[in-house]
């Protein structure tokens, strides 16, 4: 419910990206930004898992969820790099590109909250990242508007298939965890901040290009 109140600007930025006549130019740049975020997912989850184990059962079951989430996310960054190679980008060039402050903040805020507040914040981040999976219709529209081979949308398509299951797993976890009011505030604040920072990163890409 909190996400639905704040997701509007991000949805609008995504619509502007898809509708932009420069989409064939913008899409590879968008994937570079997404890779900069996705490559941090597994390391970030492992930090959250380590911190949850340090705290013990607070809330009980958080560490078990994070351990499974590591397995869910393995390899996605490599698949996305393969997509970028199909679009003519060099792997080394993608990896050497310095993320913008907005992109660094999307991930960096989570590191701060995990290490210096509470790892339950990470669940808000996951809720945003896996809460809005791309549809088959969107993938087909992107293929048509960019002219790129469908094989270059493998990561996007896989997230459309996998994220609904990951989203449902998170929902079941949130229902099952003995969350306090404080936990819920932390998760909500993290989710809202993630939406805002991701929107900034996307809007910067649109403005820069």
XYZ file of C-alpha atoms in Angstrom:
209
model
C 0.000 0.000 0.000
C 2.861 2.367 0.790
C 4.548 1.580 -2.511
C 1.384 2.245 -4.486
C 1.325 5.757 -3.025
C 4.828 6.614 -4.284
C 5.407 4.487 -7.389
C 3.780 6.996 -9.759
C 6.883 9.070 -10.659
C 8.921 5.928 -11.308
C 6.191 4.463 -13.511
C 6.030 7.739 -15.422
C 9.807 7.749 -15.959
C 9.621 4.186 -17.279
C 6.816 5.188 -19.651
C 8.895 8.104 -20.919
C 11.798 5.741 -21.565
C 9.682 3.297 -23.562
C 7.955 6.069 -25.526
C 11.132 8.047 -26.264
C 12.009 8.097 -29.982
C 15.663 7.697 -28.897
C 14.862 4.315 -27.305
C 17.414 2.379 -29.428
C 20.085 4.710 -28.032
C 18.681 4.820 -24.507
C 18.029 1.125 -23.945
C 21.675 -0.036 -23.750
C 22.426 2.848 -21.379
C 19.442 1.839 -19.259
C 20.772 -1.725 -19.097
C 24.174 -0.450 -17.967
C 22.474 1.368 -15.085
C 20.469 -1.745 -14.255
C 23.643 -3.830 -14.261
C 25.292 -1.402 -11.871
C 22.437 -2.041 -9.450
C 21.952 -5.761 -10.071
C 25.622 -6.645 -9.686
C 25.339 -5.513 -6.051
C 22.305 -7.658 -5.211
C 24.065 -10.843 -4.103
C 26.821 -9.079 -2.114
C 24.178 -6.852 -0.513
C 22.023 -9.840 0.415
C 25.012 -11.601 1.953
C 25.784 -8.547 4.087
C 22.161 -8.493 5.246
C 22.343 -12.220 6.012
C 25.534 -11.823 8.045
C 24.001 -8.945 9.996
C 20.764 -10.861 10.610
C 22.774 -13.791 11.951
C 24.645 -11.430 14.273
C 21.378 -10.114 15.677
C 19.843 -13.563 16.065
C 16.070 -13.987 15.896
C 15.099 -10.367 15.344
C 12.721 -11.012 13.683
C 12.805 -14.798 13.655
C 13.006 -16.145 10.110
C 14.704 -13.159 8.481
C 18.042 -14.947 8.050
C 16.347 -18.002 6.519
C 14.650 -15.805 3.910
C 17.877 -13.969 3.071
C 19.750 -17.249 2.621
C 17.194 -18.356 0.032
C 17.239 -14.937 -1.626
C 20.966 -15.256 -2.335
C 20.247 -18.371 -4.400
C 17.382 -16.627 -6.214
C 19.648 -13.817 -7.414
C 22.810 -15.677 -8.411
C 24.002 -15.079 -11.979
C 21.563 -12.347 -12.998
C 24.334 -9.795 -13.401
C 26.261 -12.098 -15.742
C 23.179 -12.715 -17.866
C 22.653 -8.975 -18.173
C 26.272 -8.523 -19.238
C 25.676 -11.106 -21.958
C 22.691 -9.070 -23.164
C 24.835 -5.946 -23.324
C 27.482 -7.791 -25.342
C 24.766 -8.704 -27.863
C 24.033 -4.985 -28.116
C 27.660 -4.232 -28.926
C 28.945 -3.219 -25.498
C 32.275 -4.494 -24.216
C 32.092 -6.288 -20.871
C 35.124 -4.409 -19.591
C 33.646 -1.047 -20.554
C 30.421 -1.826 -18.688
C 32.267 -2.978 -15.567
C 34.618 0.024 -15.557
C 31.852 2.619 -15.892
C 31.526 4.549 -12.650
C 27.948 4.527 -11.313
C 26.323 7.896 -10.780
C 25.740 9.157 -7.226
C 22.046 8.311 -7.611
C 22.809 4.712 -8.602
C 25.342 4.371 -5.787
C 22.771 5.746 -3.375
C 20.143 3.164 -4.375
C 22.439 0.417 -3.114
C 24.479 2.418 -0.621
C 21.471 3.387 1.462
C 20.803 -0.310 2.007
C 24.349 -0.976 3.171
C 24.021 1.841 5.690
C 20.673 0.705 7.062
C 21.730 -2.944 7.172
C 24.998 -2.302 8.978
C 24.065 0.671 11.127
C 20.341 0.222 11.770
C 18.608 -3.088 10.996
C 18.840 -5.620 8.116
C 15.054 -5.873 7.932
C 15.293 -2.662 5.862
C 16.498 -4.784 2.965
C 13.017 -6.304 2.606
C 11.719 -2.913 1.467
C 14.396 -2.819 -1.220
C 13.476 -6.309 -2.408
C 9.823 -5.318 -2.476
C 10.594 -2.573 -4.987
C 13.089 -4.495 -7.101
C 10.864 -7.535 -7.558
C 7.429 -6.025 -7.070
C 6.871 -4.803 -10.631
C 8.021 -7.496 -13.091
C 7.972 -6.728 -16.828
C 5.200 -8.328 -18.861
C 5.545 -10.298 -22.085
C 3.688 -7.486 -23.836
C 6.279 -4.957 -22.686
C 9.141 -7.139 -23.894
C 7.539 -7.487 -27.333
C 6.977 -3.722 -27.471
C 10.629 -3.077 -26.625
C 11.802 -5.505 -29.307
C 9.605 -3.772 -31.874
C 10.595 -0.226 -30.926
C 14.342 -0.822 -30.611
C 14.833 -3.263 -33.464
C 17.182 -5.261 -31.235
C 17.133 -9.079 -31.350
C 14.884 -10.712 -28.824
C 17.883 -12.608 -27.466
C 19.192 -9.289 -26.128
C 16.182 -9.094 -23.805
C 16.899 -12.381 -22.057
C 17.436 -10.863 -18.604
C 14.347 -8.695 -18.921
C 12.271 -11.707 -19.990
C 13.655 -13.898 -17.214
C 12.745 -11.302 -14.611
C 9.242 -11.265 -16.023
C 9.062 -15.008 -15.418
C 10.906 -15.210 -12.082
C 10.006 -12.023 -10.223
C 6.319 -12.860 -9.656
C 7.434 -15.962 -7.763
C 10.074 -13.988 -5.860
C 7.491 -11.309 -5.067
C 5.094 -13.940 -3.743
C 7.910 -15.461 -1.672
C 8.569 -12.050 -0.134
C 4.859 -11.532 0.547
C 4.623 -14.888 2.320
C 7.725 -14.028 4.310
C 6.338 -10.664 5.380
C 3.106 -12.360 6.460
C 4.993 -15.012 8.428
C 7.656 -12.875 10.130
C 6.826 -11.610 13.636
C 7.266 -7.981 12.586
C 6.930 -5.228 15.147
C 5.690 -1.747 14.349
C 9.318 -0.603 14.265
C 10.196 -3.301 11.732
C 7.303 -2.248 9.503
C 8.357 1.401 9.647
C 11.911 0.479 8.644
C 10.730 -1.685 5.727
C 8.355 1.030 4.535
C 10.946 3.796 4.752
C 13.461 1.657 2.841
C 10.961 0.868 0.094
C 9.918 4.504 -0.318
C 13.535 5.673 -0.440
C 14.391 2.982 -3.000
C 11.595 4.127 -5.297
C 12.717 7.740 -5.015
C 16.381 7.023 -5.685
C 15.620 4.655 -8.579
C 13.394 7.338 -10.099
C 16.202 9.884 -9.814
C 18.658 7.519 -11.497
C 16.278 6.921 -14.402
C 15.363 10.586 -14.797
C 19.072 11.483 -14.849
C 19.623 8.971 -17.652
C 16.770 10.471 -19.681
C 18.009 14.025 -19.136
C 21.669 13.224 -19.793
C 21.026 11.509 -23.113
